[in-house]
Amino acid sequence: QVQVVESGGGLVQAGGSLRLSCTASGRTFSTYVMSWFRQAPGKEREFVATITRSGSGAYYADSVKGRFTISRDNARNTVYLQMNSLKPEDTAVYFCAGRDAGGLSTRESDHEYWGWGTQVTVSS
């Protein structure tokens, strides 16, 4: 099975930046669409960003468009989420997820592989 581990979360002040990393096991990482989701306390998990298998294309939630950038390094089995101009509303547990088949998707159920999440807290 594929194991996914997120890292890079922490406490940052509003307007600051943070870079999350996600590493996945296996030799087939480049065959997975990779995505980021997040979940704030008392709220449903929501889509943040997703990236194609080659890393040539990406799609973002409107709430993070222009502030966050998703990228990947298939040689390192790693996907990144660069978060700039952070807002208190970005506070959440951020999850990395992988999708085996098909194109980009914003749906949780389309992703088979999940990490346990990393906490991002943005202070006002």
PDB file of C-alpha atoms in Angstrom:
ATOM      1  CA  GLN A   1       0.000   0.000   0.000  1.00  0.00           C
ATOM      2  CA  VAL A   2       0.983   3.618  -0.469  1.00  0.00           C
ATOM      3  CA  GLN A   3       1.906   5.554   2.660  1.00  0.00           C
ATOM      4  CA  VAL A   4       1.655   9.331   2.717  1.00  0.00           C
ATOM      5  CA  VAL A   5       3.296  11.636   5.269  1.00  0.00           C
ATOM      6  CA  GLU A   6       2.867  15.411   5.527  1.00  0.00           C
ATOM      7  CA  SER A   7       5.296  17.791   7.188  1.00  0.00           C
ATOM      8  CA  GLY A   8       6.067  21.485   7.481  1.00  0.00           C
ATOM      9  CA  GLY A   9       3.078  22.697   9.446  1.00  0.00           C
ATOM     10  CA  GLY A  10       3.409  25.128  12.294  1.00  0.00           C
ATOM     11  CA  LEU A  11       2.453  28.485  13.737  1.00  0.00           C
ATOM     12  CA  VAL A  12       2.838  31.565  11.571  1.00  0.00           C
ATOM     13  CA  GLN A  13       1.563  35.124  11.803  1.00  0.00           C
ATOM     14  CA  ALA A  14      -0.914  36.553   9.327  1.00  0.00           C
ATOM     15  CA  GLY A  15       0.772  37.629   6.123  1.00  0.00           C
ATOM     16  CA  GLY A  16       3.537  35.108   6.554  1.00  0.00           C
ATOM     17  CA  SER A  17       4.490  32.069   4.528  1.00  0.00           C
ATOM     18  CA  LEU A  18       4.807  28.366   5.095  1.00  0.00           C
ATOM     19  CA  ARG A  19       5.800  25.445   2.880  1.00  0.00           C
ATOM     20  CA  LEU A  20       4.226  22.051   3.396  1.00  0.00           C
ATOM     21  CA  SER A  21       5.769  18.846   2.097  1.00  0.00           C
ATOM     22  CA  CYS A  22       4.214  15.470   1.447  1.00  0.00           C
ATOM     23  CA  THR A  23       6.175  12.308   0.764  1.00  0.00           C
ATOM     24  CA  ALA A  24       4.692   9.075  -0.514  1.00  0.00           C
ATOM     25  CA  SER A  25       6.103   5.578  -0.587  1.00  0.00           C
ATOM     26  CA  GLY A  26       6.456   3.407  -3.658  1.00  0.00           C
ATOM     27  CA  ARG A  27       7.912   3.520  -7.134  1.00  0.00           C
ATOM     28  CA  THR A  28       4.701   4.656  -8.825  1.00  0.00           C
ATOM     29  CA  PHE A  29       4.385   8.140  -7.341  1.00  0.00           C
ATOM     30  CA  SER A  30       4.486   9.744 -10.769  1.00  0.00           C
ATOM     31  CA  THR A  31       1.302   7.877 -11.743  1.00  0.00           C
ATOM     32  CA  TYR A  32      -0.733   9.600  -9.022  1.00  0.00           C
ATOM     33  CA  VAL A  33      -2.532  12.873  -9.176  1.00  0.00           C
ATOM     34  CA  MET A  34      -1.672  14.563  -5.881  1.00  0.00           C
ATOM     35  CA  SER A  35      -3.867  16.961  -3.941  1.00  0.00           C
ATOM     36  CA  TRP A  36      -4.106  18.974  -0.761  1.00  0.00           C
ATOM     37  CA  PHE A  37      -7.211  19.235   1.401  1.00  0.00           C
ATOM     38  CA  ARG A  38      -7.728  20.983   4.715  1.00  0.00           C
ATOM     39  CA  GLN A  39     -10.089  20.796   7.657  1.00  0.00           C
ATOM     40  CA  ALA A  40     -10.709  23.488  10.241  1.00  0.00           C
ATOM     41  CA  PRO A  41     -12.282  22.689  13.633  1.00  0.00           C
ATOM     42  CA  GLY A  42     -16.020  22.187  13.313  1.00  0.00           C
ATOM     43  CA  LYS A  43     -15.913  22.339   9.527  1.00  0.00           C
ATOM     44  CA  GLU A  44     -15.960  19.801   6.732  1.00  0.00           C
ATOM     45  CA  ARG A  45     -12.803  18.876   4.921  1.00  0.00           C
ATOM     46  CA  GLU A  46     -12.357  21.063   1.864  1.00  0.00           C
ATOM     47  CA  PHE A  47     -10.335  20.976  -1.312  1.00  0.00           C
ATOM     48  CA  VAL A  48      -7.276  23.217  -1.555  1.00  0.00           C
ATOM     49  CA  ALA A  49      -5.181  22.321  -4.604  1.00  0.00           C
ATOM     50  CA  THR A  50      -4.318  19.499  -6.974  1.00  0.00           C
ATOM     51  CA  ILE A  51      -1.561  18.828  -9.489  1.00  0.00           C
ATOM     52  CA  THR A  52      -1.175  16.647 -12.554  1.00  0.00           C
ATOM     53  CA  ARG A  53       1.060  13.598 -12.653  1.00  0.00           C
ATOM     54  CA  SER A  54       3.817  15.412 -14.495  1.00  0.00           C
ATOM     55  CA  GLY A  55       3.444  18.605 -12.493  1.00  0.00           C
ATOM     56  CA  SER A  56       2.640  20.614 -15.596  1.00  0.00           C
ATOM     57  CA  GLY A  57      -0.830  21.652 -14.517  1.00  0.00           C
ATOM     58  CA  ALA A  58      -2.663  22.545 -11.336  1.00  0.00           C
ATOM     59  CA  TYR A  59      -6.036  23.631 -10.046  1.00  0.00           C
ATOM     60  CA  TYR A  60      -6.819  25.644  -6.921  1.00  0.00           C
ATOM     61  CA  ALA A  61      -9.757  26.470  -4.720  1.00  0.00           C
ATOM     62  CA  ASP A  62     -10.875  30.070  -5.147  1.00  0.00           C
ATOM     63  CA  SER A  63     -10.047  30.777  -1.517  1.00  0.00           C
ATOM     64  CA  VAL A  64      -6.327  30.150  -2.070  1.00  0.00           C
ATOM     65  CA  LYS A  65      -5.890  31.123  -5.723  1.00  0.00           C
ATOM     66  CA  GLY A  66      -2.989  33.529  -6.128  1.00  0.00           C
ATOM     67  CA  ARG A  67      -1.637  32.814  -2.651  1.00  0.00           C
ATOM     68  CA  PHE A  68      -0.851  29.092  -2.668  1.00  0.00           C
ATOM     69  CA  THR A  69       1.250  27.139  -5.152  1.00  0.00           C
ATOM     70  CA  ILE A  70       1.298  23.365  -5.477  1.00  0.00           C
ATOM     71  CA  SER A  71       4.296  21.639  -7.032  1.00  0.00           C
ATOM     72  CA  ARG A  72       5.865  18.191  -7.133  1.00  0.00           C
ATOM     73  CA  ASP A  73       9.204  16.488  -7.501  1.00  0.00           C
ATOM     74  CA  ASN A  74       8.600  12.974  -8.757  1.00  0.00           C
ATOM     75  CA  ALA A  75      12.247  12.013  -8.269  1.00  0.00           C
ATOM     76  CA  ARG A  76      11.755  12.643  -4.548  1.00  0.00           C
ATOM     77  CA  ASN A  77       8.208  11.249  -4.318  1.00  0.00           C
ATOM     78  CA  THR A  78       7.239  14.620  -2.906  1.00  0.00           C
ATOM     79  CA  VAL A  79       4.507  17.177  -3.414  1.00  0.00           C
ATOM     80  CA  TYR A  80       4.682  20.672  -1.936  1.00  0.00           C
ATOM     81  CA  LEU A  81       2.267  23.401  -0.995  1.00  0.00           C
ATOM     82  CA  GLN A  82       3.811  26.856  -0.819  1.00  0.00           C
ATOM     83  CA  MET A  83       1.478  29.085   1.184  1.00  0.00           C
ATOM     84  CA  ASN A  84       1.969  32.846   1.040  1.00  0.00           C
ATOM     85  CA  SER A  85      -0.006  35.771   2.440  1.00  0.00           C
ATOM     86  CA  LEU A  86      -1.502  33.485   5.040  1.00  0.00           C
ATOM     87  CA  LYS A  87      -4.723  34.469   6.753  1.00  0.00           C
ATOM     88  CA  PRO A  88      -6.256  33.284  10.029  1.00  0.00           C
ATOM     89  CA  GLU A  89      -8.936  31.599   7.906  1.00  0.00           C
ATOM     90  CA  ASP A  90      -6.222  29.293   6.557  1.00  0.00           C
ATOM     91  CA  THR A  91      -5.855  27.703   9.990  1.00  0.00           C
ATOM     92  CA  ALA A  92      -6.590  24.003   9.585  1.00  0.00           C
ATOM     93  CA  VAL A  93      -5.145  20.540   9.459  1.00  0.00           C
ATOM     94  CA  TYR A  94      -3.766  20.078   5.958  1.00  0.00           C
ATOM     95  CA  PHE A  95      -3.978  16.660   4.342  1.00  0.00           C
ATOM     96  CA  CYS A  96      -2.105  15.281   1.362  1.00  0.00           C
ATOM     97  CA  ALA A  97      -3.922  12.794  -0.855  1.00  0.00           C
ATOM     98  CA  GLY A  98      -3.199  10.700  -3.928  1.00  0.00           C
ATOM     99  CA  ARG A  99      -5.427   9.598  -6.782  1.00  0.00           C
ATOM    100  CA  ASP A 100      -4.648   6.566  -8.959  1.00  0.00           C
ATOM    101  CA  ALA A 101      -6.884   6.866 -11.980  1.00  0.00           C
ATOM    102  CA  GLY A 102      -8.429   9.660 -13.929  1.00  0.00           C
ATOM    103  CA  GLY A 103      -7.726  13.354 -14.102  1.00  0.00           C
ATOM    104  CA  LEU A 104      -7.769  16.105 -11.520  1.00  0.00           C
ATOM    105  CA  SER A 105     -10.544  15.958  -8.954  1.00  0.00           C
ATOM    106  CA  THR A 106     -11.673  18.086  -6.029  1.00  0.00           C
ATOM    107  CA  ARG A 107     -13.553  15.207  -4.404  1.00  0.00           C
ATOM    108  CA  GLU A 108     -12.248  13.425  -1.319  1.00  0.00           C
ATOM    109  CA  SER A 109     -13.739  10.142  -2.484  1.00  0.00           C
ATOM    110  CA  ASP A 110     -11.687  10.207  -5.681  1.00  0.00           C
ATOM    111  CA  HIS A 111      -8.475  10.010  -3.659  1.00  0.00           C
ATOM    112  CA  GLU A 112      -7.284   6.636  -2.393  1.00  0.00           C
ATOM    113  CA  TYR A 113      -4.176   7.510  -0.410  1.00  0.00           C
ATOM    114  CA  TRP A 114      -4.159   9.882   2.552  1.00  0.00           C
ATOM    115  CA  GLY A 115      -1.765  11.184   5.132  1.00  0.00           C
ATOM    116  CA  TRP A 116      -2.696  11.931   8.725  1.00  0.00           C
ATOM    117  CA  GLY A 117      -2.333  15.679   8.269  1.00  0.00           C
ATOM    118  CA  THR A 118      -0.191  18.524   9.531  1.00  0.00           C
ATOM    119  CA  GLN A 119      -1.460  21.460  11.578  1.00  0.00           C
ATOM    120  CA  VAL A 120      -1.195  24.984  10.218  1.00  0.00           C
ATOM    121  CA  THR A 121      -2.108  27.795  12.599  1.00  0.00           C
ATOM    122  CA  VAL A 122      -2.168  31.408  11.443  1.00  0.00           C
ATOM    123  CA  SER A 123      -2.315  34.025  14.178  1.00  0.00           C
ATOM    124  CA  SER A 124      -3.985  37.390  13.699  1.00  0.00           C
TER     125      SER A 124
END
